[in-house]
XYZ file of C-alpha atoms in Angstrom:
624
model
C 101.724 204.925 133.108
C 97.696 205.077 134.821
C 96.575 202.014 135.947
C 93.875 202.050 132.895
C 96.136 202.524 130.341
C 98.186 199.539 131.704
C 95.066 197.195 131.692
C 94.358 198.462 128.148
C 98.093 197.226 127.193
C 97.298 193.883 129.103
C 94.172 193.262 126.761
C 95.771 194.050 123.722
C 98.565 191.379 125.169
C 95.434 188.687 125.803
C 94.002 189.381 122.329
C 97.225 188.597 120.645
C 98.161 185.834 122.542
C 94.401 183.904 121.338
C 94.309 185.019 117.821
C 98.011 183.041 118.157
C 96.304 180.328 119.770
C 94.328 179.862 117.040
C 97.049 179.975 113.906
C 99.089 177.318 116.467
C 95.328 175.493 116.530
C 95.082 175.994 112.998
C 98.824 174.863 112.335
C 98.848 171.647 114.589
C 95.327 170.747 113.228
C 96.628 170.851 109.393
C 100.090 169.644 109.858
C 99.061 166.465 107.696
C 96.653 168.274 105.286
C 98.026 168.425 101.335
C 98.937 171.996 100.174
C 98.572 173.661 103.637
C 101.258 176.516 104.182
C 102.458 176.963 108.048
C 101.303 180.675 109.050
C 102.469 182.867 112.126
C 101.046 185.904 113.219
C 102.048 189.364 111.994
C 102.058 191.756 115.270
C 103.561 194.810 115.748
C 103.981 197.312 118.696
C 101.697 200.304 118.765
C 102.159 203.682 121.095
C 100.113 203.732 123.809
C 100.823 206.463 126.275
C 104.366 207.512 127.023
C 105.015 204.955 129.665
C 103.986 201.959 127.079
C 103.351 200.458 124.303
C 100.659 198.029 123.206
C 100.664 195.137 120.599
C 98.811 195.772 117.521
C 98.016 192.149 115.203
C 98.351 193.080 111.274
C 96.984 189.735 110.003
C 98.097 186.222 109.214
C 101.808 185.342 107.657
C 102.298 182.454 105.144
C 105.554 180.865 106.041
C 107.184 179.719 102.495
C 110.043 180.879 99.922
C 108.246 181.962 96.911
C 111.670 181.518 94.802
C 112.138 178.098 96.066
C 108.033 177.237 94.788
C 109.212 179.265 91.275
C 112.216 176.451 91.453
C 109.709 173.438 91.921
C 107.241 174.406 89.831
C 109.226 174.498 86.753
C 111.427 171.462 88.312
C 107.768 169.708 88.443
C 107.437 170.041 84.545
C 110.423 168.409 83.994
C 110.409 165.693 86.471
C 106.467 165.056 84.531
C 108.119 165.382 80.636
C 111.184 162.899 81.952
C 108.912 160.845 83.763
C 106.285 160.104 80.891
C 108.946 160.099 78.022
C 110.700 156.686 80.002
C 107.764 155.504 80.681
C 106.552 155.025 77.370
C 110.184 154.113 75.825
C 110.550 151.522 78.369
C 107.166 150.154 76.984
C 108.461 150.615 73.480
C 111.288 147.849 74.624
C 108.164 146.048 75.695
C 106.855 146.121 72.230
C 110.607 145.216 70.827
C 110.948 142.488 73.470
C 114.455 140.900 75.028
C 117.180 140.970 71.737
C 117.475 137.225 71.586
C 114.589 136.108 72.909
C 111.065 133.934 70.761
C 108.825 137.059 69.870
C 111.100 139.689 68.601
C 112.090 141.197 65.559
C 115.684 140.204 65.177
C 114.784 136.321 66.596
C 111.946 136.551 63.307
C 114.402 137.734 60.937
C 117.129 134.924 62.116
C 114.957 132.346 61.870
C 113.922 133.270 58.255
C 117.321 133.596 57.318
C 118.286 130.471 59.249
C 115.699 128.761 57.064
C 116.368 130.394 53.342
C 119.866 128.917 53.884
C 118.518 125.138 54.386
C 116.909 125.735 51.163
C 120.783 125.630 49.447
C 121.175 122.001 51.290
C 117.146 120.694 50.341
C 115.661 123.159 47.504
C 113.975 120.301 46.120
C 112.770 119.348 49.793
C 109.186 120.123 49.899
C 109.111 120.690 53.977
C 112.195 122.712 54.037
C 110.334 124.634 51.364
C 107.142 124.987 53.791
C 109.351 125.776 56.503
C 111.249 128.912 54.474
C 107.579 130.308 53.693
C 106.224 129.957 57.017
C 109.240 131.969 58.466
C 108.706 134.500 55.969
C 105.384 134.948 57.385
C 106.437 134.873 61.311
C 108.536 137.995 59.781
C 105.663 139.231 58.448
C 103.605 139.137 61.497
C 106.144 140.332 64.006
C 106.220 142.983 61.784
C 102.671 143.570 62.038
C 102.759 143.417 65.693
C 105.215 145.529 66.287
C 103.975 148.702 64.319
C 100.357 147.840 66.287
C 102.847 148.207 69.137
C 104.152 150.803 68.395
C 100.939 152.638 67.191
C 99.081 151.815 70.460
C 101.341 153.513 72.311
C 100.985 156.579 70.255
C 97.008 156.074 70.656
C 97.367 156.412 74.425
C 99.892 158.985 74.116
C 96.925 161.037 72.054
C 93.965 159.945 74.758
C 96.436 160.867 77.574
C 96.673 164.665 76.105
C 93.119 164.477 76.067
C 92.994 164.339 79.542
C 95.785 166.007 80.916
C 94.243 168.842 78.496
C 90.762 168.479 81.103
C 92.922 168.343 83.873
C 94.755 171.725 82.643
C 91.173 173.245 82.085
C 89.534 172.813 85.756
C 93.190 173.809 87.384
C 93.023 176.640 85.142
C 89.169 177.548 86.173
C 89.980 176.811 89.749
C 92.148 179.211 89.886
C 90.440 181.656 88.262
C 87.698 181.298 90.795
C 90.142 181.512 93.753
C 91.503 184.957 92.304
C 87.764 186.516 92.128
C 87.329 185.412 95.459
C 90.988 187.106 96.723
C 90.162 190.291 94.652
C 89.356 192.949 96.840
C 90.052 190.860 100.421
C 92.682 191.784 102.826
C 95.819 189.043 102.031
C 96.777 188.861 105.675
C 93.448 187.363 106.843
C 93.017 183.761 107.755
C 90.483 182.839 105.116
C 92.933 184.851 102.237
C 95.571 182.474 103.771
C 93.193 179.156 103.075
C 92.569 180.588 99.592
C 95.676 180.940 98.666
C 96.918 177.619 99.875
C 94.391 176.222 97.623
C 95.049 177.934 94.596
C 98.766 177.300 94.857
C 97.732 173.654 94.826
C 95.928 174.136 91.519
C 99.415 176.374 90.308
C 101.079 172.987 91.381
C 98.915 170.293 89.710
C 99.090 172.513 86.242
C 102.828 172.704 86.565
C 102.839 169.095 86.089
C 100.973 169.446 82.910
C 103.229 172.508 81.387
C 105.730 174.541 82.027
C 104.188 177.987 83.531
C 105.409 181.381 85.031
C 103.170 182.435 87.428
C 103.238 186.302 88.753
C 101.174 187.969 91.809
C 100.436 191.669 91.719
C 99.631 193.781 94.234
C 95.774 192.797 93.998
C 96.813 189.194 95.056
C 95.559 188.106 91.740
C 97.998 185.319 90.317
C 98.551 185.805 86.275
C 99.834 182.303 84.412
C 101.692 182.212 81.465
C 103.175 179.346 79.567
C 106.806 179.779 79.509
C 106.251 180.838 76.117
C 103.814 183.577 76.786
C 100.700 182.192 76.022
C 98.310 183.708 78.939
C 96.795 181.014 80.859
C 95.072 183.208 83.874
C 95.041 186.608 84.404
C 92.974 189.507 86.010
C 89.588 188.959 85.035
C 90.618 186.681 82.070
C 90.778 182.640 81.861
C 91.875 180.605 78.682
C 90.823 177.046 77.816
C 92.546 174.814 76.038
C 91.099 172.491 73.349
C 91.766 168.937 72.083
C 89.823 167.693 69.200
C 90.869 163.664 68.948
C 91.056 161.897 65.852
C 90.265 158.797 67.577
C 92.565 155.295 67.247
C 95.798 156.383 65.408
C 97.970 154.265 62.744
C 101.112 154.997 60.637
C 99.588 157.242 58.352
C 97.630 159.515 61.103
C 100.634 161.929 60.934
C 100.877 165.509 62.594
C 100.793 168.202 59.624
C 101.074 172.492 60.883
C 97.991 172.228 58.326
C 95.304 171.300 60.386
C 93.282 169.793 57.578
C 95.802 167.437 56.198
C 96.676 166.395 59.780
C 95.777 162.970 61.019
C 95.958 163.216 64.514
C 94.639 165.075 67.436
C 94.747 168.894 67.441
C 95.718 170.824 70.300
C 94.158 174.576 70.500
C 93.648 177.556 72.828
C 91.217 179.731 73.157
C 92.323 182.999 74.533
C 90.217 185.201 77.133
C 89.741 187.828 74.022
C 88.134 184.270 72.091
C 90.533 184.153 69.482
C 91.908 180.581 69.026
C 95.918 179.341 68.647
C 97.242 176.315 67.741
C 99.362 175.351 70.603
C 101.284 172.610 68.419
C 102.026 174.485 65.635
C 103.338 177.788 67.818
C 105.304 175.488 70.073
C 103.412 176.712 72.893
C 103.985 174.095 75.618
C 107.510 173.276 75.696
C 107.377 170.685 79.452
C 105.344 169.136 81.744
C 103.424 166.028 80.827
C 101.669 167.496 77.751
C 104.741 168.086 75.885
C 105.898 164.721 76.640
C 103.397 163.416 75.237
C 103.038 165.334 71.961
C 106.925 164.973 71.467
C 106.233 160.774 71.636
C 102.894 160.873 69.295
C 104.771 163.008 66.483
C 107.900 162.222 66.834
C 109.284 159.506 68.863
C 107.038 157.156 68.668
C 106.425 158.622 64.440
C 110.501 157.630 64.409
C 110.333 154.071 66.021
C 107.661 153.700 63.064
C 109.531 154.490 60.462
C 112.448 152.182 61.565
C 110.177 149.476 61.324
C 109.098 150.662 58.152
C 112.362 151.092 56.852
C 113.272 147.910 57.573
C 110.339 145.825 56.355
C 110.608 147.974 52.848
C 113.982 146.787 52.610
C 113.470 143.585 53.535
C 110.711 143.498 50.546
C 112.396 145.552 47.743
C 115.880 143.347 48.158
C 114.135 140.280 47.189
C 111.847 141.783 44.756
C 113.811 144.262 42.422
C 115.445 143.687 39.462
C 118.357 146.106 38.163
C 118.967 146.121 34.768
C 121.676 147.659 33.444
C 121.152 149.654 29.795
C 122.443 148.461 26.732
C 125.229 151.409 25.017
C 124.480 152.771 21.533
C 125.572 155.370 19.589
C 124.603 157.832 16.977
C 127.296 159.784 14.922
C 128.806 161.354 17.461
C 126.385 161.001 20.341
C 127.123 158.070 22.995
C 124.385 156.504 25.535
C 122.212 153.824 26.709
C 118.495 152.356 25.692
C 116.272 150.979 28.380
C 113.599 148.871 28.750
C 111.357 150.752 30.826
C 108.162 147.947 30.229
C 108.515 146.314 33.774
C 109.203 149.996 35.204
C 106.371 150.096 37.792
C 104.914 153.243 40.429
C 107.588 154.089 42.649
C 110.537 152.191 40.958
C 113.740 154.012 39.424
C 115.784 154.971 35.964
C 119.122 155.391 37.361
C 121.558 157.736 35.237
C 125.677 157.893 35.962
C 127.092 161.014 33.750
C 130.266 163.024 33.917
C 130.094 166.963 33.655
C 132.861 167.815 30.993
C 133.785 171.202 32.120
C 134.333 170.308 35.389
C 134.858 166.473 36.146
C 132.128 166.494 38.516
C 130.104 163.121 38.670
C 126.635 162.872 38.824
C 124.533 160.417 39.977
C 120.351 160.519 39.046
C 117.898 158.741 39.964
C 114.537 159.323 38.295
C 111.581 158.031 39.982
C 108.330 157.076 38.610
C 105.532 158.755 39.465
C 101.724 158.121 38.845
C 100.104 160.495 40.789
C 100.612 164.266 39.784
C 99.543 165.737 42.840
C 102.976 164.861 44.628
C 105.192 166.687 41.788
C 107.681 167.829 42.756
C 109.535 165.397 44.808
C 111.897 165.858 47.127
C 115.387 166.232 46.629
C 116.648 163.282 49.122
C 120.325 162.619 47.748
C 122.579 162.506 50.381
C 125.576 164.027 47.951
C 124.637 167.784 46.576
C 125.902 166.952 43.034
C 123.192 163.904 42.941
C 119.459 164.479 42.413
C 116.502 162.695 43.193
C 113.737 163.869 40.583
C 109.953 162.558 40.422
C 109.126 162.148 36.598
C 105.377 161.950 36.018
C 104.046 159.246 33.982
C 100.475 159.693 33.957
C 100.908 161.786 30.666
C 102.461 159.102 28.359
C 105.820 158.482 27.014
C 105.767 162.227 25.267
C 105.365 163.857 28.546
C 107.997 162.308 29.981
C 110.429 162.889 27.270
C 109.267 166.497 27.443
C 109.814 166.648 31.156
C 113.365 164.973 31.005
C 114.611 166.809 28.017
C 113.505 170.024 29.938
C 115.176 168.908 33.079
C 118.741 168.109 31.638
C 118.828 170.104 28.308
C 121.567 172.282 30.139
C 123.456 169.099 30.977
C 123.756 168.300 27.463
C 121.722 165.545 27.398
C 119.386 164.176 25.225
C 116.254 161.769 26.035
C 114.627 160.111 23.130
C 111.744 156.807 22.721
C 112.816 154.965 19.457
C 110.326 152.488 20.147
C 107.507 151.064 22.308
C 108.521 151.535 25.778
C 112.279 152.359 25.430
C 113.768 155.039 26.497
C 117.004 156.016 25.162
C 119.747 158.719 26.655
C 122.294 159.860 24.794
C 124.647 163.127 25.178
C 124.468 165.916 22.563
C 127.748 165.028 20.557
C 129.450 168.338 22.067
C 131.544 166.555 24.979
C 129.674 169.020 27.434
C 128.924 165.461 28.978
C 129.893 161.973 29.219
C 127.078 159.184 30.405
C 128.861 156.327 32.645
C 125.823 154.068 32.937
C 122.657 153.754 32.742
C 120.121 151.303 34.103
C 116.537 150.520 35.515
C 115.005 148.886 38.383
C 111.912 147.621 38.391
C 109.973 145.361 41.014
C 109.303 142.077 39.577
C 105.620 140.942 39.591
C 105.818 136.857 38.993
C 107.281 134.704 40.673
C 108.132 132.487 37.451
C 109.631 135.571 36.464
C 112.543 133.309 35.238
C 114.737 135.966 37.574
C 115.975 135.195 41.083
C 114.006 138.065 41.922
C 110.739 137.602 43.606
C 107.618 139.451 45.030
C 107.931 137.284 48.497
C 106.849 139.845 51.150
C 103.927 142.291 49.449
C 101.692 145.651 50.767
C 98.553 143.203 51.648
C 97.699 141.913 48.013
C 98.887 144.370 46.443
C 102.612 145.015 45.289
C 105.323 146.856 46.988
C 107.408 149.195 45.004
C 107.727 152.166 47.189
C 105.152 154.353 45.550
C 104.323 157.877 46.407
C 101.264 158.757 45.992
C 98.624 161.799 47.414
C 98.419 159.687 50.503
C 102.331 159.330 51.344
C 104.681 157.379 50.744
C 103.854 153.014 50.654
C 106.859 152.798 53.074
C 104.624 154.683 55.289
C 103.363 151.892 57.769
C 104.222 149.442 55.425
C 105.483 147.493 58.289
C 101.931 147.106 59.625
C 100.564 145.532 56.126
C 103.638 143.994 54.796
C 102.623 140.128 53.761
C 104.031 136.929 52.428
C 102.579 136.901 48.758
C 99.360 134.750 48.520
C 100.169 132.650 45.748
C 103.181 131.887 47.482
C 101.597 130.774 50.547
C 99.075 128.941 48.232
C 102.519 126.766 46.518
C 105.405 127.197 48.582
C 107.493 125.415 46.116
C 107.869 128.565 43.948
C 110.161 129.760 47.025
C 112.992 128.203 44.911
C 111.381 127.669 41.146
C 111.774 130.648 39.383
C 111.278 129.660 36.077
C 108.156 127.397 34.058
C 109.444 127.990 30.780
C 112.432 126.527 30.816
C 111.305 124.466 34.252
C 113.852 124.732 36.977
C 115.663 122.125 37.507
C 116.223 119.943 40.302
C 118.685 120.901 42.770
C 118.700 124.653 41.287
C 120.229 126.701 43.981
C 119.677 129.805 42.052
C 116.832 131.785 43.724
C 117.938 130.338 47.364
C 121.597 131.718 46.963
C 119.931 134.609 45.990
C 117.443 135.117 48.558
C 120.402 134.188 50.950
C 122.989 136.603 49.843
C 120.738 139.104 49.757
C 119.592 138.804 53.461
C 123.421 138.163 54.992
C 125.107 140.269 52.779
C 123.716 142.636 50.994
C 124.489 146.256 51.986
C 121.987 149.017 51.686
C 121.139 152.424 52.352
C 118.733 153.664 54.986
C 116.902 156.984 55.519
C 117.903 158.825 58.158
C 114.349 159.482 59.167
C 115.298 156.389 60.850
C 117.791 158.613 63.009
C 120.231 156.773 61.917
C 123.286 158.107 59.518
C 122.255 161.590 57.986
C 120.967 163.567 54.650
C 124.492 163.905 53.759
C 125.850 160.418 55.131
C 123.072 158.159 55.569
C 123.945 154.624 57.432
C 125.110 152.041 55.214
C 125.210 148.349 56.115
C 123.300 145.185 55.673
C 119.982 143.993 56.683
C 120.915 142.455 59.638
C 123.390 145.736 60.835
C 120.288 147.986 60.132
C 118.075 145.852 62.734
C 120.901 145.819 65.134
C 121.220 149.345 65.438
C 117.802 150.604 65.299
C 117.169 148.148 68.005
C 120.129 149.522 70.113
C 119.267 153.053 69.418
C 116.056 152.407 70.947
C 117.384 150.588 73.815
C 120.268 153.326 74.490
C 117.202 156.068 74.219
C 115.336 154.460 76.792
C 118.273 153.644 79.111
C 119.224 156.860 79.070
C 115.155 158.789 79.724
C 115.093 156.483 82.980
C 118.601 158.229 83.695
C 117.057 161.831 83.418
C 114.290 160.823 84.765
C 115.901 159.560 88.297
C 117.879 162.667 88.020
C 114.991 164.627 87.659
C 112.648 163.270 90.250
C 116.274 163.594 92.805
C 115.639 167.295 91.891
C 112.334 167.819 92.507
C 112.806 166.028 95.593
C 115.607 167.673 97.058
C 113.442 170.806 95.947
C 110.033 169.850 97.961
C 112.152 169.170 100.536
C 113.649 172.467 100.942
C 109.907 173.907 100.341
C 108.641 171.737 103.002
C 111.628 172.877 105.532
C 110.022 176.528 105.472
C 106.294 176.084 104.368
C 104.925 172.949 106.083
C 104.429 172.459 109.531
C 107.207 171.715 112.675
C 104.818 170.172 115.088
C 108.139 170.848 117.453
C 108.238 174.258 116.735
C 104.651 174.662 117.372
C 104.410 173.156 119.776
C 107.427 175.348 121.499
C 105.138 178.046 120.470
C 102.283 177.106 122.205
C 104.208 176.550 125.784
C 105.588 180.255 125.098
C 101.894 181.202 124.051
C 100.639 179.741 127.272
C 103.539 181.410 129.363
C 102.650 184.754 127.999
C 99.039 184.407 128.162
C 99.216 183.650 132.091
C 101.652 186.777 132.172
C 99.366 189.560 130.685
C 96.462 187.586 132.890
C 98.536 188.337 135.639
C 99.355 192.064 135.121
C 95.739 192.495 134.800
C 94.909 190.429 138.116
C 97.536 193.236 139.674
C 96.013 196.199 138.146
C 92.560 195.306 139.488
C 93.930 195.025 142.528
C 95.715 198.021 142.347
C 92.474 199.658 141.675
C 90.637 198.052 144.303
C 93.232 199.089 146.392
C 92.484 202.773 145.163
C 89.197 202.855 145.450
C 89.127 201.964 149.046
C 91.604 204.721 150.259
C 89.427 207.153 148.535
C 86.365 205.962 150.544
């Protein structure tokens, strides 16, 4: 090897050792700095002469495990979906408040029951009279407070898409900018290094808001997908998402896949090529905080209503409807029942028992009245598939809704028929294709001198409830939230146990208070199982009292058990940034090793220089 081409070797030695001098500089200085990824310098050897070899630096190295950072970043929308669906659950109990405790639902409901059954002792006693009414309207009121609860939460759940959906946009135009600024630059240089570090922050802060798959080609340009493909980012090509908010939501401000008939805030995308997706509708976030939050606005939180609902519709219909069974006739050889159908109001049922001859299979019918043609055809909500639930419109008259039972059960061989006024008879067609069990009607009562035990005690505001269904939904829909004490019962509480003027009640008269009593202890009902409790096809059974038990539990279980996979998630996330950290963040140990050895070898390749100079000097002066 010539002395020159061992000084030239000695440089390239020096110039390696300072550029890593400055990634240790660089290290050291940003040990504490968010997002910063520990880098080492790529060197290689490089022929020099055939005594040597020289070192040859090939750029900058980012020290992390890019399957690990796949791992966390989809671990990260999880830990954010877990994280935001306890959160809000464990307000829910919030709203619910401590079972047992002054300000809940199930203390209300005692303490109105607790005071309907002093009535039995003291009907006549004006105060324990007072006292039943103004329990009835604690009810009332928790009710109300609950569903504003309950709808408050699903407000903030709305406003909090709103700006995780701003928070998605500038991660997703950060990026974007970072990858025209990469395009085109060497990846191994320091300032790609700083680049990159800063758009795998951004990557990080959107994985929190969805669930992503991110993919680097060749051109160091990062493409984002949602998990199910939507394209976030990709060459030359950004998204945006947008939220449109409906503002404050309440019961009835329901998610619907039409966008015009929904009542709360959409959620769209607008893709690089401009066409625009609903995101909700084509299930396009599945994790991350976003999802969370559109899973409690039209869903959870759209159950927990319902419950509510469910339970203050019961509470009103049990004390307010009357069921009247049908009176049997006959003609020739044709067997039935008449009803009375004058008290029938919107929403309230003709309920029809009949045998099928050929077969022995029972059927049970309930016909519900219907004012408003727009919501024809109803549902079919019986839980058994031999039993039907049938809308029958009554906005055309008594002859239209002959016609439309007649045409509904001709093939069952019955027969509908209106001998008089407003009564509807039902009798089978005299062939034995069918035999009719029973037949009756129940109807909401609308006085409360009805001279029934019956009573309109808790209404919808001032108006009636009898579970209409109209072009707007269903009344049970946030009934909860409007459900009142009747105003002409706060305005003489003593009709809470006179239920007759004509013959007056008489003193002592138990009647109505038995009534009311029986029907809150132990009367047994059926629930929807849009409750999420029981199902279509065996919906929970049970009484008043059960119902509120086990909606209340549910709700507790549901959030006891979020916190659980929620501390499970955030253990693996941890345990995940932990193992990221190991291999991208920096050792000051290690670097500090490294800057020792650095030092060591820089005063080496100084020193083989030193020597060849004085080799040469050396040379020089023999020549002379």
């Amino acid at each position: 090897m010539s002395l020159s081409s061992a000084l030239s070797i000695s440089i390239t030695g020096l110039s390696a050792n300072q550029a890593a001098m400055s990634i240790v500089s660089s290290n050291i200085s940003n040990a504490q700095t968010p997002g910063y990824v520990a880098r080492s310098l790529n060197q290689t050897e490089q022929f020099a002469s055939d005594s040597g070899s020289s070192v040859r630096v090939l750029g900058v190295i980012r020290e992390l495990d890019s399957f690990v950072q796949s791992q966390l970043r989809t671990e990260k929308a999880g830990g954010a979906y877990a994280d935001q669906i306890s959160n809000i659950l464990s307000q829910l109990q919030g709203v619910y408040g401590t079972p047992g405790n002054a300000g809940t639902l199930e203390n209300a409901f005692n303490n109105f029951t607790a005071a309907v059954q002093a009535l039995s002792a003291n009907s006549g006693n004006q105060t324990v009279r007072s006292a039943a009414v103004t329990a009835a309207q604690s009810l009332a009121q928790q009710l109300n407070a609950t569903t504003n609860g309950i709808q408050a939460l699903r407000s903030n759940a709305d406003q909090d898409i709103s700006a995780s959906v701003a928070e998605a946009n500038a991660s997703i135009s950060l990026i974007s900018k970072l990858n025209s600024q990469l395009q085109g630059m060497d990846k191994t240089t320091n300032q790609a290094a700083t680049l990159m570090d800063q758009r795998d922050a951004a990557i990080g802060a959107l994985s929190k808001l969805m669930d992503i798959r991110v993919s680097v080609g060749d051109t160091n340009q990062a493409t984002i997908y949602t998990s199910t493909g939507m394209q976030l980012v990709g060459p030359d090509a950004t998204s945006q998402l947008i939220f449109n908010s409906a503002g404050p939501l309440n019961a009835t401000s329901l998610y619907n896949v039409n966008s015009a008939q929904s009542g709360v805030g959409s959620l769209l995308i607008r893709l690089s090529n401009g066409s625009i997706m609903d995101v909700v509708a084509n299930n396009g976030i599945t994790s991350g905080r976003i999802a969370a939050d559109l899973k409690l606005r039209d869903a959870t939180l759209v159950q927990a209503q319902a419950q509510v609902d469910q339970l203050a519709s019961t509470l009103a219909s049990s004390l307010s409807d009357k069921t009247t069974a049908g009176t049997a006739v006959s003609s020739g050889a044709q067997n039935g029942f008449k009803l009375d159908l004058s008290g029938l109001q919107t929403g309230n049922t003709i309920n029809l028992n009949y045998t099928d001859a050929a077969t022995n299979t029972p059927h049970q019918i309930t016909l519900v009245r219907v004012d408003d043609p727009s919501v024809l055809p109803l549902p079919n909500t019986a839980s058994n598939p031999n039993d039907k639930v049938i809308g029958i419109g009554f906005f055309g008259g008594m002859a239209s809704v002959l016609s439309q039972l007649n045409g509904a059960f001709a093939s069952a061989g019955l027969q509908f028929s209106n001998p008089s006024g407003s009564v509807l008879q039902v009798l089978d067609n005299g062939g034995g294709a069918a035999k009719i069990n029973s037949a009756s009607v129940t109807a909401t009562m609308s006085s409360l001198t009805s001279g029934n035990p019956q009573l309109p005690l808790f209404t919808d505001g001032n108006s009636l409830y009898t579970g209409a269904v109209s072009s707007l939904g269903s009344q049970q829909t946030g009934f909860a939230g409007r459900i009142a004490v009747n105003q002409a019962l706060l305005a003489d509480p003593s009709k809470i146990t006179v239920y007759s003027l004509s013959p007056p009640t008489t003193a002592g008269d138990t009647t109505r208070s038995d009534f009311l009593y029986s029907q809150l202890t132990t009367g047994n009902f059926t629930y929807s199982p849009q409750t999420g409790l029981g199902s279509t096809k065996s919906p929970f059974k049970g009484t008043i009292s059960n119902y509120l038990q086990q909606f209340i539990g549910m709700q507790g279980n549901a959030a006891a058990n979020a916190k659980q996979v929620a501390q499970g998630q955030d253990i693996v996330v941890n345990t995940l940034q932990e193992k990221f950290n190991a291999s991208s963040s920096v050792n000051i140990d290690s670097e500090m090793a490294n800057l020792i050895a650095l030092q060591n070898n820089y005063a080496a390749n100084a020193r083989v220089m030193s020597v060849v100079q004085s080799m040469m000097q050396t040379l020089l002066q023999a020549q002379r």
